[in-house]
Amino acid sequence: MRKGEKFVWNEEREKSFEELKQRLVSAPVLTLPSGSGRFQIYSDASKKGLGCVLMQHRKVIAYA
């Protein structure tokens, strides 16, 4: 959105919001790592906490 642009709640935004709510209350399914392919580590930290996810082939291997 740009400054001064009016926010309009439409069907697309409602669908995205409902998907987000569902994902927040659903536990992720962990998968076993394969012998091939690279791993990705995603992390985020602040003064109050730390979170990270280990992924391979766009699937969650572990999280903390």
JSON list of C-alpha atoms in Angstrom, two decimals:
[
{"chain": "A", "resi": 1, "resn": "MET", "atom": "CA", "xyz": [0.00, 0.00, 0.00]},
{"chain": "A", "resi": 2, "resn": "ARG", "atom": "CA", "xyz": [1.04, 3.54, -0.62]},
{"chain": "A", "resi": 3, "resn": "LYS", "atom": "CA", "xyz": [0.63, 6.46, 1.71]},
{"chain": "A", "resi": 4, "resn": "GLY", "atom": "CA", "xyz": [-2.80, 7.94, 1.27]},
{"chain": "A", "resi": 5, "resn": "GLU", "atom": "CA", "xyz": [-4.15, 4.85, -0.50]},
{"chain": "A", "resi": 6, "resn": "LYS", "atom": "CA", "xyz": [-7.45, 3.62, 0.87]},
{"chain": "A", "resi": 7, "resn": "PHE", "atom": "CA", "xyz": [-7.45, 0.08, 2.25]},
{"chain": "A", "resi": 8, "resn": "VAL", "atom": "CA", "xyz": [-10.24, -2.06, 0.84]},
{"chain": "A", "resi": 9, "resn": "TRP", "atom": "CA", "xyz": [-11.08, -5.44, 2.43]},
{"chain": "A", "resi": 10, "resn": "ASN", "atom": "CA", "xyz": [-12.01, -7.68, -0.47]},
{"chain": "A", "resi": 11, "resn": "GLU", "atom": "CA", "xyz": [-12.56, -11.38, -1.11]},
{"chain": "A", "resi": 12, "resn": "GLU", "atom": "CA", "xyz": [-8.89, -12.01, -1.93]},
{"chain": "A", "resi": 13, "resn": "ARG", "atom": "CA", "xyz": [-7.76, -10.46, 1.36]},
{"chain": "A", "resi": 14, "resn": "GLU", "atom": "CA", "xyz": [-10.41, -12.38, 3.28]},
{"chain": "A", "resi": 15, "resn": "LYS", "atom": "CA", "xyz": [-9.19, -15.65, 1.73]},
{"chain": "A", "resi": 16, "resn": "SER", "atom": "CA", "xyz": [-5.57, -14.84, 2.62]},
{"chain": "A", "resi": 17, "resn": "PHE", "atom": "CA", "xyz": [-6.56, -13.93, 6.18]},
{"chain": "A", "resi": 18, "resn": "GLU", "atom": "CA", "xyz": [-8.47, -17.20, 6.64]},
{"chain": "A", "resi": 19, "resn": "GLU", "atom": "CA", "xyz": [-5.49, -19.19, 5.32]},
{"chain": "A", "resi": 20, "resn": "LEU", "atom": "CA", "xyz": [-3.16, -17.37, 7.71]},
{"chain": "A", "resi": 21, "resn": "LYS", "atom": "CA", "xyz": [-5.42, -18.14, 10.67]},
{"chain": "A", "resi": 22, "resn": "GLN", "atom": "CA", "xyz": [-5.54, -21.82, 9.71]},
{"chain": "A", "resi": 23, "resn": "ARG", "atom": "CA", "xyz": [-1.78, -22.05, 9.37]},
{"chain": "A", "resi": 24, "resn": "LEU", "atom": "CA", "xyz": [-1.25, -20.41, 12.76]},
{"chain": "A", "resi": 25, "resn": "VAL", "atom": "CA", "xyz": [-3.33, -23.03, 14.58]},
{"chain": "A", "resi": 26, "resn": "SER", "atom": "CA", "xyz": [-2.07, -26.06, 12.61]},
{"chain": "A", "resi": 27, "resn": "ALA", "atom": "CA", "xyz": [1.10, -27.83, 13.68]},
{"chain": "A", "resi": 28, "resn": "PRO", "atom": "CA", "xyz": [3.64, -28.10, 10.87]},
{"chain": "A", "resi": 29, "resn": "VAL", "atom": "CA", "xyz": [4.37, -31.56, 9.53]},
{"chain": "A", "resi": 30, "resn": "LEU", "atom": "CA", "xyz": [8.03, -32.45, 9.94]},
{"chain": "A", "resi": 31, "resn": "THR", "atom": "CA", "xyz": [9.79, -34.46, 7.25]},
{"chain": "A", "resi": 32, "resn": "LEU", "atom": "CA", "xyz": [12.97, -36.51, 7.24]},
{"chain": "A", "resi": 33, "resn": "PRO", "atom": "CA", "xyz": [15.95, -34.99, 5.42]},
{"chain": "A", "resi": 34, "resn": "SER", "atom": "CA", "xyz": [16.94, -36.56, 2.13]},
{"chain": "A", "resi": 35, "resn": "GLY", "atom": "CA", "xyz": [20.48, -37.54, 1.25]},
{"chain": "A", "resi": 36, "resn": "SER", "atom": "CA", "xyz": [20.57, -35.03, -1.58]},
{"chain": "A", "resi": 37, "resn": "GLY", "atom": "CA", "xyz": [19.89, -31.34, -1.79]},
{"chain": "A", "resi": 38, "resn": "ARG", "atom": "CA", "xyz": [20.87, -28.31, 0.20]},
{"chain": "A", "resi": 39, "resn": "PHE", "atom": "CA", "xyz": [19.46, -27.18, 3.50]},
{"chain": "A", "resi": 40, "resn": "GLN", "atom": "CA", "xyz": [18.10, -23.74, 4.25]},
{"chain": "A", "resi": 41, "resn": "ILE", "atom": "CA", "xyz": [18.12, -22.14, 7.70]},
{"chain": "A", "resi": 42, "resn": "TYR", "atom": "CA", "xyz": [15.72, -19.31, 8.43]},
{"chain": "A", "resi": 43, "resn": "SER", "atom": "CA", "xyz": [16.12, -17.41, 11.67]},
{"chain": "A", "resi": 44, "resn": "ASP", "atom": "CA", "xyz": [14.76, -14.37, 13.43]},
{"chain": "A", "resi": 45, "resn": "ALA", "atom": "CA", "xyz": [15.84, -12.85, 16.71]},
{"chain": "A", "resi": 46, "resn": "SER", "atom": "CA", "xyz": [14.94, -9.97, 18.95]},
{"chain": "A", "resi": 47, "resn": "LYS", "atom": "CA", "xyz": [15.75, -8.90, 22.50]},
{"chain": "A", "resi": 48, "resn": "LYS", "atom": "CA", "xyz": [12.91, -11.14, 23.70]},
{"chain": "A", "resi": 49, "resn": "GLY", "atom": "CA", "xyz": [13.34, -14.33, 21.70]},
{"chain": "A", "resi": 50, "resn": "LEU", "atom": "CA", "xyz": [14.81, -16.39, 18.91]},
{"chain": "A", "resi": 51, "resn": "GLY", "atom": "CA", "xyz": [13.23, -18.63, 16.32]},
{"chain": "A", "resi": 52, "resn": "CYS", "atom": "CA", "xyz": [14.66, -20.76, 13.54]},
{"chain": "A", "resi": 53, "resn": "VAL", "atom": "CA", "xyz": [13.60, -23.33, 10.97]},
{"chain": "A", "resi": 54, "resn": "LEU", "atom": "CA", "xyz": [15.69, -25.93, 9.13]},
{"chain": "A", "resi": 55, "resn": "MET", "atom": "CA", "xyz": [14.26, -26.73, 5.70]},
{"chain": "A", "resi": 56, "resn": "GLN", "atom": "CA", "xyz": [15.10, -28.90, 2.71]},
{"chain": "A", "resi": 57, "resn": "HIS", "atom": "CA", "xyz": [13.22, -28.93, -0.59]},
{"chain": "A", "resi": 58, "resn": "ARG", "atom": "CA", "xyz": [10.81, -26.31, 0.88]},
{"chain": "A", "resi": 59, "resn": "LYS", "atom": "CA", "xyz": [9.77, -28.75, 3.65]},
{"chain": "A", "resi": 60, "resn": "VAL", "atom": "CA", "xyz": [10.31, -28.29, 7.39]},
{"chain": "A", "resi": 61, "resn": "ILE", "atom": "CA", "xyz": [12.90, -30.64, 8.90]},
{"chain": "A", "resi": 62, "resn": "ALA", "atom": "CA", "xyz": [13.08, -29.03, 12.37]},
{"chain": "A", "resi": 63, "resn": "TYR", "atom": "CA", "xyz": [12.21, -25.82, 14.14]},
{"chain": "A", "resi": 64, "resn": "ALA", "atom": "CA", "xyz": [13.03, -24.13, 17.45]}
]
